[in-house]
XYZ file of C-alpha atoms in Angstrom:
411
model
C 32.540 127.494 105.946
C 29.610 128.201 108.151
C 27.151 125.620 106.887
C 29.905 122.898 106.039
C 31.882 120.604 108.108
C 34.894 122.584 109.221
C 37.065 119.371 109.608
C 36.653 118.016 106.376
C 35.196 120.490 103.815
C 32.718 118.052 102.684
C 29.028 118.562 101.967
C 26.947 121.007 104.639
C 26.626 118.985 108.092
C 22.680 119.742 107.906
C 22.407 117.760 104.547
C 24.662 114.858 105.778
C 21.958 114.724 109.009
C 19.129 114.933 106.833
C 20.381 111.879 104.641
C 21.215 110.006 107.557
C 17.855 110.556 109.197
C 15.957 109.438 105.955
C 18.141 106.501 105.940
C 17.610 105.251 109.531
C 13.778 106.097 109.255
C 14.029 103.663 106.255
C 15.883 100.979 107.974
C 13.127 101.093 110.812
C 10.227 101.030 108.634
C 11.554 97.940 106.691
C 12.646 96.335 109.635
C 8.947 96.696 111.118
C 7.796 95.076 107.917
C 10.223 92.518 108.058
C 9.261 91.451 111.735
C 5.411 91.248 111.340
C 4.919 87.567 111.444
C 7.091 86.931 114.642
C 4.394 88.536 117.149
C 1.863 86.412 115.460
C 3.311 83.304 115.390
C 1.183 81.924 118.574
C -1.867 83.291 116.940
C -1.194 81.249 113.722
C -0.233 78.216 115.411
C -3.650 78.210 117.019
C -5.788 79.147 114.230
C -4.138 76.752 111.713
C -3.301 73.969 114.114
C 0.629 74.297 113.562
C 3.283 72.385 115.140
C 6.215 73.970 117.197
C 8.488 73.441 114.169
C 5.946 74.751 111.721
C 5.673 77.877 113.841
C 9.475 78.364 114.009
C 9.716 77.970 110.229
C 7.245 80.642 109.768
C 9.082 82.888 111.936
C 12.564 81.769 110.522
C 11.858 82.002 106.732
C 11.663 85.940 106.355
C 14.789 86.230 108.586
C 16.795 83.726 106.793
C 15.781 85.218 103.418
C 16.409 88.738 104.572
C 19.719 87.948 105.810
C 20.975 86.054 102.570
C 19.413 88.455 100.519
C 21.622 91.320 101.829
C 24.647 89.655 99.510
C 23.097 90.649 96.418
C 21.463 93.854 97.479
C 24.885 94.974 99.142
C 26.356 94.863 95.698
C 23.620 96.301 93.681
C 23.829 99.237 96.221
C 27.473 99.753 95.375
C 26.223 99.867 91.737
C 23.201 102.040 91.707
C 23.132 103.839 94.988
C 21.027 104.232 98.245
C 18.854 106.587 96.229
C 17.620 104.050 93.747
C 17.645 100.949 96.249
C 15.954 102.454 99.430
C 12.746 103.248 97.575
C 13.130 100.086 95.637
C 13.210 97.723 98.430
C 10.900 99.741 100.658
C 8.182 99.665 97.577
C 8.856 95.607 96.909
C 8.247 94.831 100.467
C 4.527 96.226 100.053
C 3.715 93.462 98.014
C 4.212 90.588 100.487
C 2.867 92.686 103.390
C -0.334 93.455 101.564
C -0.552 89.717 100.313
C -0.110 88.334 104.022
C -2.474 90.788 105.732
C -5.193 90.384 102.754
C -5.069 86.833 101.432
C -1.876 85.018 102.553
C -3.052 84.210 106.076
C -5.187 81.429 105.747
C -2.994 78.351 105.188
C 0.619 77.591 105.995
C 1.790 77.317 102.407
C 0.261 80.823 101.786
C 2.256 82.340 104.846
C 5.511 80.767 103.822
C 5.377 82.099 100.301
C 4.547 85.577 101.879
C 7.198 85.355 104.343
C 9.619 84.445 101.740
C 9.180 87.560 99.819
C 8.654 89.552 103.272
C 12.549 88.851 103.706
C 13.098 91.998 101.047
C 12.616 94.112 103.906
C 15.238 92.747 106.087
C 17.946 93.548 102.950
C 17.403 97.360 103.761
C 20.366 96.972 106.236
C 22.730 96.303 103.061
C 21.279 99.617 101.404
C 21.918 102.047 104.380
C 25.239 101.107 105.470
C 27.267 101.901 102.006
C 24.994 104.971 101.742
C 25.700 106.587 105.039
C 29.441 105.515 104.787
C 29.722 107.342 101.438
C 28.242 110.748 103.092
C 30.403 110.870 106.147
C 34.249 111.400 106.601
C 36.300 108.513 108.052
C 36.584 109.756 111.563
C 32.893 110.062 111.773
C 31.644 106.851 110.112
C 31.519 105.119 113.376
C 28.853 107.115 115.017
C 26.988 107.761 111.983
C 26.783 104.020 111.032
C 25.891 103.369 114.553
C 23.013 105.784 114.527
C 21.701 104.142 111.094
C 21.754 100.733 112.962
C 19.522 102.051 115.639
C 16.943 101.299 113.004
C 17.125 97.743 113.851
C 14.623 99.208 116.692
C 11.813 98.665 113.988
C 11.554 95.106 115.238
C 10.389 96.419 118.543
C 7.623 98.568 116.857
C 6.465 95.306 115.566
C 6.487 93.435 118.838
C 4.683 96.099 120.614
C 1.859 97.182 117.836
C 1.142 93.982 115.935
C -0.769 92.274 118.416
C -2.831 95.236 119.773
C -3.346 96.293 116.205
C -5.112 92.786 115.305
C -7.048 92.811 118.335
C -8.084 96.269 117.688
C -8.958 95.948 113.931
C -8.530 92.542 112.920
C -5.787 90.353 111.307
C -5.242 92.782 108.115
C -4.890 95.932 110.154
C -1.232 95.892 110.884
C -0.264 94.721 107.493
C -2.425 97.424 105.646
C -0.791 100.196 108.184
C 2.671 99.056 107.566
C 1.920 98.889 103.800
C 0.726 102.587 104.045
C 3.954 103.518 106.083
C 6.284 101.881 103.586
C 4.458 103.443 100.512
C 4.966 106.927 102.215
C 8.645 106.463 102.806
C 9.505 105.039 99.370
C 8.001 108.246 97.866
C 9.775 110.399 100.268
C 13.053 108.571 99.837
C 12.436 108.863 95.880
C 11.860 112.773 96.074
C 14.418 113.391 99.031
C 17.301 111.035 99.110
C 20.694 111.770 97.258
C 23.580 109.750 96.946
C 26.916 111.404 98.486
C 28.719 113.609 95.813
C 31.751 111.745 94.620
C 30.690 108.402 95.567
C 32.797 105.763 94.113
C 30.622 103.841 91.436
C 32.198 100.332 90.538
C 32.476 99.206 86.815
C 32.828 95.533 87.149
C 29.906 93.084 87.264
C 27.980 92.203 90.602
C 29.416 88.725 90.419
C 33.271 90.070 89.852
C 32.726 92.422 92.805
C 31.385 89.736 95.229
C 34.160 87.338 94.426
C 36.574 90.292 94.866
C 34.830 91.064 98.179
C 35.165 87.438 99.173
C 38.807 87.571 99.137
C 39.185 90.658 101.379
C 40.175 89.881 104.980
C 37.974 92.436 106.237
C 34.765 90.539 104.968
C 35.425 87.441 106.985
C 36.987 89.037 110.321
C 33.952 91.387 110.280
C 31.457 88.607 109.557
C 32.832 86.514 112.286
C 32.639 89.051 114.933
C 29.133 90.088 113.453
C 27.718 86.683 113.848
C 28.982 86.849 117.768
C 27.872 90.323 118.289
C 24.614 90.938 116.529
C 23.928 87.309 116.202
C 24.033 87.220 120.111
C 21.949 90.016 120.169
C 19.130 88.317 117.676
C 19.427 85.004 119.617
C 18.754 86.598 123.035
C 15.645 88.885 121.700
C 14.076 85.558 120.354
C 15.036 83.273 122.912
C 15.213 85.287 126.317
C 11.428 85.103 127.115
C 11.617 81.295 127.006
C 14.657 81.308 129.208
C 13.264 83.561 131.607
C 9.932 81.511 131.746
C 11.993 78.215 132.152
C 14.814 79.397 134.436
C 13.031 81.773 136.630
C 9.194 80.728 136.432
C 8.401 84.291 135.331
C 5.015 84.816 133.411
C 4.742 85.427 129.739
C 3.942 89.308 130.156
C 6.963 89.568 132.486
C 9.345 87.931 130.637
C 8.157 89.725 127.440
C 8.719 93.022 129.142
C 12.229 92.084 130.218
C 13.007 90.979 126.626
C 11.975 94.471 125.462
C 14.280 96.266 128.143
C 17.160 93.906 126.670
C 16.309 94.849 123.065
C 15.977 98.839 123.816
C 19.318 98.951 125.882
C 21.159 97.039 122.840
C 19.573 99.560 120.463
C 20.605 102.660 122.447
C 24.092 101.318 122.758
C 24.941 100.577 119.139
C 25.486 104.105 118.169
C 27.541 104.418 121.408
C 29.812 101.672 119.986
C 30.094 103.570 116.746
C 31.043 106.857 118.565
C 33.462 105.006 120.822
C 35.168 103.603 118.073
C 35.838 106.705 116.276
C 37.396 107.985 119.604
C 39.527 104.865 120.791
C 39.267 102.616 117.486
C 37.218 99.438 116.890
C 39.641 97.134 118.224
C 39.588 98.417 121.802
C 35.798 98.683 121.898
C 35.328 95.078 120.347
C 37.705 93.430 123.115
C 35.812 95.221 126.114
C 32.544 94.159 124.513
C 33.658 90.661 124.072
C 35.364 90.626 127.680
C 31.993 91.569 129.039
C 29.861 88.915 127.202
C 32.535 86.320 128.158
C 32.308 87.234 131.746
C 28.499 87.952 132.063
C 27.608 84.511 130.163
C 30.056 82.607 132.669
C 28.105 84.174 135.494
C 24.486 83.505 134.019
C 25.603 79.708 133.113
C 25.124 79.243 137.156
C 21.382 80.796 137.119
C 22.066 83.425 139.825
C 19.325 84.958 141.399
C 17.482 87.039 139.244
C 17.530 90.267 141.330
C 20.009 91.817 141.147
C 23.057 89.410 139.732
C 20.731 87.860 137.082
C 19.349 91.313 135.901
C 22.722 93.042 135.715
C 24.429 90.348 133.697
C 21.572 90.274 131.071
C 21.743 94.115 130.731
C 25.442 94.009 130.742
C 25.120 91.583 127.607
C 22.668 93.780 125.961
C 24.774 96.940 126.290
C 27.872 95.000 125.129
C 26.216 93.336 122.281
C 24.953 96.480 120.866
C 27.959 98.424 121.075
C 29.804 95.525 119.616
C 27.229 95.547 116.607
C 28.131 99.343 116.114
C 31.981 98.856 116.402
C 31.848 96.099 113.705
C 30.639 98.245 111.084
C 33.067 101.132 112.116
C 35.506 98.407 111.269
C 33.794 97.871 108.029
C 34.273 101.598 107.285
C 37.976 101.527 108.318
C 39.068 98.759 106.265
C 36.566 97.984 103.326
C 37.510 99.751 100.079
C 35.036 102.632 99.287
C 33.415 100.813 96.193
C 33.019 97.596 98.078
C 31.404 98.905 101.353
C 27.915 97.483 100.337
C 29.306 94.136 99.150
C 30.857 93.441 102.349
C 28.199 94.813 104.451
C 25.905 92.446 102.620
C 27.939 89.530 103.588
C 28.738 90.686 107.041
C 24.830 91.475 107.544
C 23.926 87.819 106.324
C 26.377 86.547 108.958
C 25.061 88.403 111.713
C 21.461 87.448 110.871
C 22.168 83.983 110.074
C 24.432 83.801 113.563
C 21.135 84.571 115.742
C 19.406 81.600 114.682
C 22.123 79.146 115.488
C 22.230 79.733 119.312
C 18.428 79.267 120.016
C 18.233 75.895 118.377
C 21.485 74.727 120.414
C 19.878 76.455 123.677
C 16.675 74.637 123.105
C 18.422 71.090 122.063
C 20.338 71.212 125.302
C 17.606 72.221 127.360
C 15.347 69.456 126.122
C 18.216 66.931 126.542
C 19.715 68.293 129.956
C 16.886 70.188 131.494
C 19.238 72.856 131.949
C 20.618 75.934 129.782
C 24.035 76.062 131.648
C 25.841 74.303 129.068
C 24.513 76.429 126.309
C 25.625 79.699 128.296
C 28.914 78.117 128.798
C 29.254 77.703 125.231
C 28.361 81.173 124.724
C 30.956 82.443 126.990
C 33.629 80.068 125.177
C 32.514 81.636 121.755
C 32.665 85.072 123.097
C 36.564 84.318 124.681
C 37.401 83.250 121.205
C 35.997 86.354 119.431
C 38.068 88.306 122.234
C 41.405 86.305 121.160
C 40.407 86.920 117.371
C 40.201 90.596 117.656
C 43.249 90.900 119.724
C 45.211 89.160 117.153
C 43.986 89.145 113.812
C 42.002 92.131 113.724
C 44.496 94.145 115.621
C 46.904 93.080 113.122
C 44.822 94.187 109.895
C 44.422 97.560 111.407
C 48.046 97.867 112.178
C 48.884 96.699 108.571
C 46.276 99.344 107.353
C 47.740 102.027 109.693
C 51.462 101.272 108.137
C 50.294 101.287 104.431
C 48.723 104.816 105.100
C 52.307 105.846 106.755
C 53.864 104.665 103.823
C 51.683 106.355 101.243
C 51.812 109.859 103.149
C 55.715 109.405 103.199
């Protein structure tokens, strides 16, 4: 018993931790690759004479493809498991990375083609959640999936290293380095990853499973909540520097550093949100999260002084959005059938990724029309309040129904 988890008699705890660590590293590495174009947007804009819309399109294409691509990849992971899909996704991402670094950075058309296939890296999220979910017992899945979710910090690696690497070694350097890391990870994952013992393998076709998944209430409940929680995180990580420059007159460097602090805190809070969900339930965590976001967005709409009120409200939102992102997948682990976790994760992950690109467009349009961000931030407060009400009613009801079913089955 010494090397097994005493609470559930499952696989040895050390083996679980190893699988979680390898999956988290894979998520981070693939997200690093997925985010390579964003830091170089200004450079490509200058070198190729791109318009602001073309630059935005260049950055958006891999994100949209990576988000939507999670739907089929999640379904494939349910069928073939993370042991197959993690090395496959990582190896496939090498091709567009090398293309962009070596030959595809001389025209907008080539960048868009490369960026489209670079989106493959963003689908790694839909591989890792069902993989980790199967390795851990229900009472520990929130924390485990939250730890895995911290791999979204791979985007921070890209943000911090891409431009310095270009300055030090040329335009191809960050792409070649990332391709090497992806190759090393794909080999390591192929050799060491194992799917959880007793993993439920679906027998239906992928289309049938996706159709069944679309009929599950948890699919759309979690999608709505993740679009607000993770979508809010993505939106602020993309748009916060522009907001801080316009609203507070900060320099580009100062605004970028504050954005990095926002991202880091959100990443660190994601496992905390999962852990708290294991302890007190995801509904309570999500209710607290959306209450904090509602209040913080309402305060920020009045453009308070950056120190201390503005800084406190933005960091509060970062912590809440990170914790909320972890809590949503604790909810998925609780309510989704075991053989459909990947399919549900794919749809929910797509909703979160796509949800992050609506707010910046709205904020930019409102600022252009009104010269103020107040209405956009007020809209965020209203959306968060709606998410709070939805959590307290529909989602709480779904949890109560599940608990009643479990009670009846035990009786």
